[in-house]
PDB file of C-alpha atoms in Angstrom:
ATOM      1  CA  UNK A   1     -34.528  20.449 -41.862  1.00 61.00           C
ATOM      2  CA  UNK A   2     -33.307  22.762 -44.130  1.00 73.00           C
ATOM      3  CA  UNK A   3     -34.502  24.546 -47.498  1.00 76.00           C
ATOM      4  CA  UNK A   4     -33.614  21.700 -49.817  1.00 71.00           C
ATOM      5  CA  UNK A   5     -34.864  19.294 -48.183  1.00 70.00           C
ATOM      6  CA  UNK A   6     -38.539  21.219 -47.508  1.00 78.00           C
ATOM      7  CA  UNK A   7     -38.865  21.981 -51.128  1.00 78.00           C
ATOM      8  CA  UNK A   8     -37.892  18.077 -52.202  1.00 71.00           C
ATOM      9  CA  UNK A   9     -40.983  17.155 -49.742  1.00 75.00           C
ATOM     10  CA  UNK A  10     -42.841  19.900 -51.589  1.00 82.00           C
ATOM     11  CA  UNK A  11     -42.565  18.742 -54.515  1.00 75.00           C
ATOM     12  CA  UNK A  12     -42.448  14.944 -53.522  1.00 70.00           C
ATOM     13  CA  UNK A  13     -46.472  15.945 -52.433  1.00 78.00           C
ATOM     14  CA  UNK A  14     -46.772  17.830 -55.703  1.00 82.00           C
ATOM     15  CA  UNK A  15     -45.953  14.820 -57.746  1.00 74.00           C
ATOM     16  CA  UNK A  16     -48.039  12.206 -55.286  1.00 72.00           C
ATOM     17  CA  UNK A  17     -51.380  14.707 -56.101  1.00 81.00           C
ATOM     18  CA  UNK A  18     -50.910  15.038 -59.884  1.00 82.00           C
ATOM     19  CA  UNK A  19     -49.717  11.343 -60.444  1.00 76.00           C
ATOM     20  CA  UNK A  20     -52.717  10.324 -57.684  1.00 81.00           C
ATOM     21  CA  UNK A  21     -55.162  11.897 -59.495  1.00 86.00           C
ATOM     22  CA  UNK A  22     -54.103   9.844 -63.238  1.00 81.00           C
ATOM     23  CA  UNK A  23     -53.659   6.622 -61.511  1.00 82.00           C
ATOM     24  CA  UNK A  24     -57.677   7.055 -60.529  1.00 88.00           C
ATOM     25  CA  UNK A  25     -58.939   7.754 -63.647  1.00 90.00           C
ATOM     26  CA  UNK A  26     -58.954   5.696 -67.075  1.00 92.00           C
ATOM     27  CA  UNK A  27     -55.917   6.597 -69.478  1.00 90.00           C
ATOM     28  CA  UNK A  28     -55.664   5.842 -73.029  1.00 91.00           C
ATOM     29  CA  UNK A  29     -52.527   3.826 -73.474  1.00 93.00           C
ATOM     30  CA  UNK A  30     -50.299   5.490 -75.936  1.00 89.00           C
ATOM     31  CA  UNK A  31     -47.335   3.398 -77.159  1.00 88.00           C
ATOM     32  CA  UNK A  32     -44.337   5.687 -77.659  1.00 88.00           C
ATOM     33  CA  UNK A  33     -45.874   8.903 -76.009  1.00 89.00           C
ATOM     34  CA  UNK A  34     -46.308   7.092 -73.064  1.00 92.00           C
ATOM     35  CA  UNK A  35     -42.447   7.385 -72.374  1.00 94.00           C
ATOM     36  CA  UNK A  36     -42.775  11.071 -72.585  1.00 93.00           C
ATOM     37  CA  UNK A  37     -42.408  12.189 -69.054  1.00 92.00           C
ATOM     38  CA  UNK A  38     -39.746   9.148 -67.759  1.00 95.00           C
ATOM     39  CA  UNK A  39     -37.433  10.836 -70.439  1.00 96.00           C
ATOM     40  CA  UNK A  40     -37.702  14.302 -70.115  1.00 96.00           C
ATOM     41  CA  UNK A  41     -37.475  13.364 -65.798  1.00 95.00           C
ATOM     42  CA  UNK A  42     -34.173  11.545 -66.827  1.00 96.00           C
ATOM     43  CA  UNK A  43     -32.946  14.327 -69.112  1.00 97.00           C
ATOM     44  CA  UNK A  44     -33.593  16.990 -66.136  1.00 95.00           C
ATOM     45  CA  UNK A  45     -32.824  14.869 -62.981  1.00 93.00           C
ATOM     46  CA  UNK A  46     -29.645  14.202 -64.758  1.00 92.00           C
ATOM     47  CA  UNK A  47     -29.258  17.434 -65.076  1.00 92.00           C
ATOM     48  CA  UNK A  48     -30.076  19.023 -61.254  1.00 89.00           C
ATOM     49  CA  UNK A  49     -28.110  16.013 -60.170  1.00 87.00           C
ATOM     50  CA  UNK A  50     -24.847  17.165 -61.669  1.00 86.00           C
ATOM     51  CA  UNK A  51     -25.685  20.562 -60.812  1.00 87.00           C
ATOM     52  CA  UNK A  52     -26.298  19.140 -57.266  1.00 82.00           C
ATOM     53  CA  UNK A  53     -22.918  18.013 -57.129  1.00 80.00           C
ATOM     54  CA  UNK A  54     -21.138  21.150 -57.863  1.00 80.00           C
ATOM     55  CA  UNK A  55     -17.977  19.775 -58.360  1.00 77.00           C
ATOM     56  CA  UNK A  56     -17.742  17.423 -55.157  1.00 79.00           C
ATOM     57  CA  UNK A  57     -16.622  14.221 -55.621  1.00 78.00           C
ATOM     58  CA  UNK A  58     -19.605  11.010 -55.304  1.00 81.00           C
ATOM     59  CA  UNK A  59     -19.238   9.088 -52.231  1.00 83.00           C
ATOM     60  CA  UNK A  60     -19.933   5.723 -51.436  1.00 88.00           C
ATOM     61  CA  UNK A  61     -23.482   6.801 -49.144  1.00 87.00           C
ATOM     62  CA  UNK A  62     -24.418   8.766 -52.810  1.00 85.00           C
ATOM     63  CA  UNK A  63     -24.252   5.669 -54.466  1.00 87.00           C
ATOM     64  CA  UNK A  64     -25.684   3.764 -51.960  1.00 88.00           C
ATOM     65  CA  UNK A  65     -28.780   6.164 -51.468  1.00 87.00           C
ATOM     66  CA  UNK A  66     -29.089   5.925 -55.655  1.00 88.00           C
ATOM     67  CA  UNK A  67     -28.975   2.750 -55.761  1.00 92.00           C
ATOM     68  CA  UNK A  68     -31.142   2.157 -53.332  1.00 92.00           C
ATOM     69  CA  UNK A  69     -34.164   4.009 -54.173  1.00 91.00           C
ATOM     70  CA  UNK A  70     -33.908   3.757 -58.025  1.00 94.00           C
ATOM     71  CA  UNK A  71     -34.281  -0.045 -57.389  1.00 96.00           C
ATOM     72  CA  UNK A  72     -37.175   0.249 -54.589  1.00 95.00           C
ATOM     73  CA  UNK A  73     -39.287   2.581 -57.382  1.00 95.00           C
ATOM     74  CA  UNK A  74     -38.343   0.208 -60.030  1.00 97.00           C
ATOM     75  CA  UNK A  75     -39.817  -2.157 -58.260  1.00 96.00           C
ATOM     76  CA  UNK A  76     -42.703  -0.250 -57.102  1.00 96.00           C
ATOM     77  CA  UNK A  77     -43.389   0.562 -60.532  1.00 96.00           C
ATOM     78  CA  UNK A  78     -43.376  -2.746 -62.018  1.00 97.00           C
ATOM     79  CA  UNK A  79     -45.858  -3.805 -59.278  1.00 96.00           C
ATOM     80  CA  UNK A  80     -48.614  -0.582 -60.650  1.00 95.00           C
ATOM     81  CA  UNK A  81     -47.932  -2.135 -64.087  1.00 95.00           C
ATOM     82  CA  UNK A  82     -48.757  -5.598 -62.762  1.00 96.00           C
ATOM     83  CA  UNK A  83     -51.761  -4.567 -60.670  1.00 95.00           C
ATOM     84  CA  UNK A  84     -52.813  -2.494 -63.659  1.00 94.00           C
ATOM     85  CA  UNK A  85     -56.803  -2.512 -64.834  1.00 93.00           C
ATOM     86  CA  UNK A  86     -56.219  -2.715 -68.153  1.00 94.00           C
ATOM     87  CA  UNK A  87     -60.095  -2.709 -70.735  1.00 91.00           C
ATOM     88  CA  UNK A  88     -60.555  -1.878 -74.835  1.00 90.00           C
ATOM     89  CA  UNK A  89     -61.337   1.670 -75.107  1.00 86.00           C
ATOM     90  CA  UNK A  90     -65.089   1.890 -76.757  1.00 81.00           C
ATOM     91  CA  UNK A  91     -65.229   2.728 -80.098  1.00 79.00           C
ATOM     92  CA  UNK A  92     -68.443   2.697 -82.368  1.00 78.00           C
ATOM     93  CA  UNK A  93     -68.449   0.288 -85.157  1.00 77.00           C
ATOM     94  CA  UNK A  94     -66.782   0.968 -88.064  1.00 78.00           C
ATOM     95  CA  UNK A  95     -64.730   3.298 -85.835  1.00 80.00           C
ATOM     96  CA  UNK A  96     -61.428   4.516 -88.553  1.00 80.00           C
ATOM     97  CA  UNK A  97     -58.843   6.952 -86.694  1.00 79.00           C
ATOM     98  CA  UNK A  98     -58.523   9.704 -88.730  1.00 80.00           C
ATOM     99  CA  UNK A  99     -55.366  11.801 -87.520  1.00 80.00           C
ATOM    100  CA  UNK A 100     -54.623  13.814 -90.607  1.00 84.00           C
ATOM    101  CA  UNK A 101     -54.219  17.662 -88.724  1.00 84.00           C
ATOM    102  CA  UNK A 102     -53.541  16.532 -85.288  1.00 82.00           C
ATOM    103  CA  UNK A 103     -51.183  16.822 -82.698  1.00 85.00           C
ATOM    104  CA  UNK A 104     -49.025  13.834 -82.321  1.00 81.00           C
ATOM    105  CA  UNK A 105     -50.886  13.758 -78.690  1.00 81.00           C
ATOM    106  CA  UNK A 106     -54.478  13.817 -80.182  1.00 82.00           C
ATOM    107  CA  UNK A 107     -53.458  10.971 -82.750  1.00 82.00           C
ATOM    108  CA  UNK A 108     -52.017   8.976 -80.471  1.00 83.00           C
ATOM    109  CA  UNK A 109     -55.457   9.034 -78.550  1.00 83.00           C
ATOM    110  CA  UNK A 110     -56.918   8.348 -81.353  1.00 83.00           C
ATOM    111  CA  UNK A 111     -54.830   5.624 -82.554  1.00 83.00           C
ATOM    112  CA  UNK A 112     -55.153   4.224 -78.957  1.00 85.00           C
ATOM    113  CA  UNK A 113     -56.617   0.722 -77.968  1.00 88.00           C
ATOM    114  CA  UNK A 114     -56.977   0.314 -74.874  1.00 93.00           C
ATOM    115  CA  UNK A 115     -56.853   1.982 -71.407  1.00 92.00           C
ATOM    116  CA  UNK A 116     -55.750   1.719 -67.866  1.00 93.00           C
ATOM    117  CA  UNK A 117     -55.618   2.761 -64.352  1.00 92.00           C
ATOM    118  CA  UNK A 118     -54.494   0.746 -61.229  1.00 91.00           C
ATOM    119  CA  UNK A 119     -57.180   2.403 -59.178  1.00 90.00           C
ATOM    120  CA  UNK A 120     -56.735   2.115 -55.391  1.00 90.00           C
ATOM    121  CA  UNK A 121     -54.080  -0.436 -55.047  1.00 92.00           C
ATOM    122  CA  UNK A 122     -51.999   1.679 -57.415  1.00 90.00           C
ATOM    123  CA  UNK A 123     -52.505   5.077 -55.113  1.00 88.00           C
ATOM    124  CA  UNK A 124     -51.659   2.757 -51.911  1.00 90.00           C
ATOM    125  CA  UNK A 125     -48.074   1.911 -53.919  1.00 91.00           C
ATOM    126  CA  UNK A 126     -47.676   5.365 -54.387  1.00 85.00           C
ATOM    127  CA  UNK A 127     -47.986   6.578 -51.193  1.00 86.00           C
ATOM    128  CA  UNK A 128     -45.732   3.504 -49.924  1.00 89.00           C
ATOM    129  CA  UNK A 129     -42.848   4.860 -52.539  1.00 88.00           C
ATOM    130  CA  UNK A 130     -43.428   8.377 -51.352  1.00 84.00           C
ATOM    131  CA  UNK A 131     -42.999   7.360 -47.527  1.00 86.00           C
ATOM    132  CA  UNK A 132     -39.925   5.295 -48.260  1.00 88.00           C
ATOM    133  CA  UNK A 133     -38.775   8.187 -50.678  1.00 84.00           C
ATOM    134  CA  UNK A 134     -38.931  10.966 -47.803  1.00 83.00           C
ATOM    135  CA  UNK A 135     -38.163   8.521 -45.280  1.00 88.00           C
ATOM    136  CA  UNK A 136     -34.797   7.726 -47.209  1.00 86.00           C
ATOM    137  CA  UNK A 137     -34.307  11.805 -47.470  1.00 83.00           C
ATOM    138  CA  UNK A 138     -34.383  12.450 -44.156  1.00 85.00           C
ATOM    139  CA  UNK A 139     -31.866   9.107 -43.570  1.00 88.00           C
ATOM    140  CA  UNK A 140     -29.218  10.141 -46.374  1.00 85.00           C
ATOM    141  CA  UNK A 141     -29.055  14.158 -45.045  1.00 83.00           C
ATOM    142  CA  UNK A 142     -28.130  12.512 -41.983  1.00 87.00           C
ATOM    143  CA  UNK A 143     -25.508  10.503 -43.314  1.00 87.00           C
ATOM    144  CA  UNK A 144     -23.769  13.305 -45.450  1.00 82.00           C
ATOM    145  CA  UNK A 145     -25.089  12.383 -48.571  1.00 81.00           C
ATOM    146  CA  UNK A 146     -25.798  15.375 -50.649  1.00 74.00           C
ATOM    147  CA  UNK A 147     -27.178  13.362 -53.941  1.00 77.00           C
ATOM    148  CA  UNK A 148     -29.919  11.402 -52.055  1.00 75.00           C
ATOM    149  CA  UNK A 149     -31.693  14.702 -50.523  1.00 75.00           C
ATOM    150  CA  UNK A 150     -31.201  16.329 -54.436  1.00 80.00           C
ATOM    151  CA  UNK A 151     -34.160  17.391 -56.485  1.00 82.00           C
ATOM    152  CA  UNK A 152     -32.435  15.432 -59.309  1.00 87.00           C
ATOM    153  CA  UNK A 153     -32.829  12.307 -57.381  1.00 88.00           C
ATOM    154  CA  UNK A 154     -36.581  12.914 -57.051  1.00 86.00           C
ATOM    155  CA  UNK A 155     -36.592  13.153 -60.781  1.00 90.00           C
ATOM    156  CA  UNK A 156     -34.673   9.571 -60.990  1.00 93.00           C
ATOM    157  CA  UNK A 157     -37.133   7.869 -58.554  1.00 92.00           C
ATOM    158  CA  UNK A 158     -40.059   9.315 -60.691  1.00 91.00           C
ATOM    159  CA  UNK A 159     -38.558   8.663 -64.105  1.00 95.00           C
ATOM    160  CA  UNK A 160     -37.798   4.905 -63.091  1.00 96.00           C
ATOM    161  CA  UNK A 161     -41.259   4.187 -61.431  1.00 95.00           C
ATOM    162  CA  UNK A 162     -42.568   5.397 -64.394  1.00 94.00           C
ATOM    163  CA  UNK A 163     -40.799   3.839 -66.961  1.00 97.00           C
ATOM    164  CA  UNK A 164     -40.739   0.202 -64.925  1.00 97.00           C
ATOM    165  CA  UNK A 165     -44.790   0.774 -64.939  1.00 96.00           C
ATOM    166  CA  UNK A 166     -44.770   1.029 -68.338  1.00 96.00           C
ATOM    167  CA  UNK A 167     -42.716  -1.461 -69.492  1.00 97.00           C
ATOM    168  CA  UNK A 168     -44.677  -3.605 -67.805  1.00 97.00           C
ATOM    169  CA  UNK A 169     -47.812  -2.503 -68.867  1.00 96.00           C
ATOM    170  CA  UNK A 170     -47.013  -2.493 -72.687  1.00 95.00           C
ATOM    171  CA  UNK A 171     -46.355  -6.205 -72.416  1.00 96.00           C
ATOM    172  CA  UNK A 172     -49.669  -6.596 -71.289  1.00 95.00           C
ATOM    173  CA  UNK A 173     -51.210  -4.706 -73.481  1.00 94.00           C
ATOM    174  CA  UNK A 174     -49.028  -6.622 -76.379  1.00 92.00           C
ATOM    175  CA  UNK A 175     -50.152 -10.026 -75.105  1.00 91.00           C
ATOM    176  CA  UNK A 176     -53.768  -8.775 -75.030  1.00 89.00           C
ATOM    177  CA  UNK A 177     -53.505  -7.629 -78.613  1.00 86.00           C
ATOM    178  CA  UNK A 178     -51.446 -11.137 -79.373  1.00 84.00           C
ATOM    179  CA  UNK A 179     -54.504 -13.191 -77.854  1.00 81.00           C
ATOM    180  CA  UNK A 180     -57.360 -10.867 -79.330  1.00 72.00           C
ATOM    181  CA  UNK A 181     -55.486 -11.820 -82.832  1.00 59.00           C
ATOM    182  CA  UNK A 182     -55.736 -15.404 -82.234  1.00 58.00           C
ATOM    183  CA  UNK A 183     -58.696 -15.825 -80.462  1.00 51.00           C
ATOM    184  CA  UNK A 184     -57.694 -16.521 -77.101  1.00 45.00           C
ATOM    185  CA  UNK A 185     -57.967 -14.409 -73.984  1.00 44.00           C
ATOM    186  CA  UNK A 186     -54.997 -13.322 -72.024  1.00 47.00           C
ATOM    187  CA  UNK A 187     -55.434 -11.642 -68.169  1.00 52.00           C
ATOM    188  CA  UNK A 188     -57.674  -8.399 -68.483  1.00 53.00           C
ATOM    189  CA  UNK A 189     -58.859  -6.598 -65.315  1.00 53.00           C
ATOM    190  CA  UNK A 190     -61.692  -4.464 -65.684  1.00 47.00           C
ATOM    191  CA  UNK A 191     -63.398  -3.520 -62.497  1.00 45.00           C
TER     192      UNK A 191
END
């Protein structure tokens, strides 16, 4: 094992801790801000990627390995958005936002309707896309490839879990907000 790949793990456990901790505890959902951190992982896994490459050609096992896990953590991540607890967040009556002075953070929170987590069931699919992740590192250094073992790759896997989870988590927020409107119910999990 060499230096590259021991920091990837490192930072594979880094990412498993901080993203274990937020799929435990109740988030507001935040519309637009919530793509925050699948872009800027795109912008900069894009970015070590091509640096990765340093002017080598892609071959076919680079593709492979991309393709490969980018589907496996889309995937993955459409599975935390299905599994999702989503509830209302608790306001007092009469609650008004008022965001006039805040960061575009703090008035998104306060604009906010409801909030999630996926609890347990979301940390076990995390762990399960972390093992196949590393698992898949240590396969792709032994078949030459040099963008499957790349920091930027880690980046990719992250930025599409994350943005499958929230796509599919925004349409069922949507279809809560479409039911509360009429009336109606629409599938809420609140443990």
């Amino acid at each position: 094992m060499n230096l590259s790949v021991l920091s990837n793990v490192l930072l594979i456990l880094l990412a498993v801790g901080v993203i274990a901790v937020r799929q435990m505890t109740w988030r507001p959902v935040l519309g637009g801000r919530d793509w925050t951190f699948p872009m800027v992982a795109v912008v900069a896994g894009a970015a070590f990627l091509l640096q990765s490459l340093n002017g080598r050609a892609l071959g076919v096992i680079d593709v492979v390995a991309f393709v490969v896990e980018v589907v496996i953590a889309l995937g993955v991540g459409a599975g935390m958005g299905a599994i999702a607890h989503i509830r209302p967040l608790a306001r007092p009556a009469g609650y008004v936002p008022e965001t006039a002075g805040l960061s575009a953070k703090a008035a998104a929170q306060a604009l906010a309707e409801f909030e999630t987590r996926t609890g347990p069931w979301g940390l076990g699919l995390w762990v399960v896309l972390i093992g196949v992740r590393v698992g898949l590192t240590f396969a792709f250094e032994s078949l030459g490839s040099h963008l499957g073992v790349s920091t930027g790759m880690i980046l990719l896997v992250l930025a599409a879990n994350r943005a499958s989870r929230i796509l599919v988590l925004h349409r069922r927020v949507d279809a809560l907000r479409h039911a509360g409107a009429r009336g109606g119910s629409a599938r809420m999990m609140v443990p």
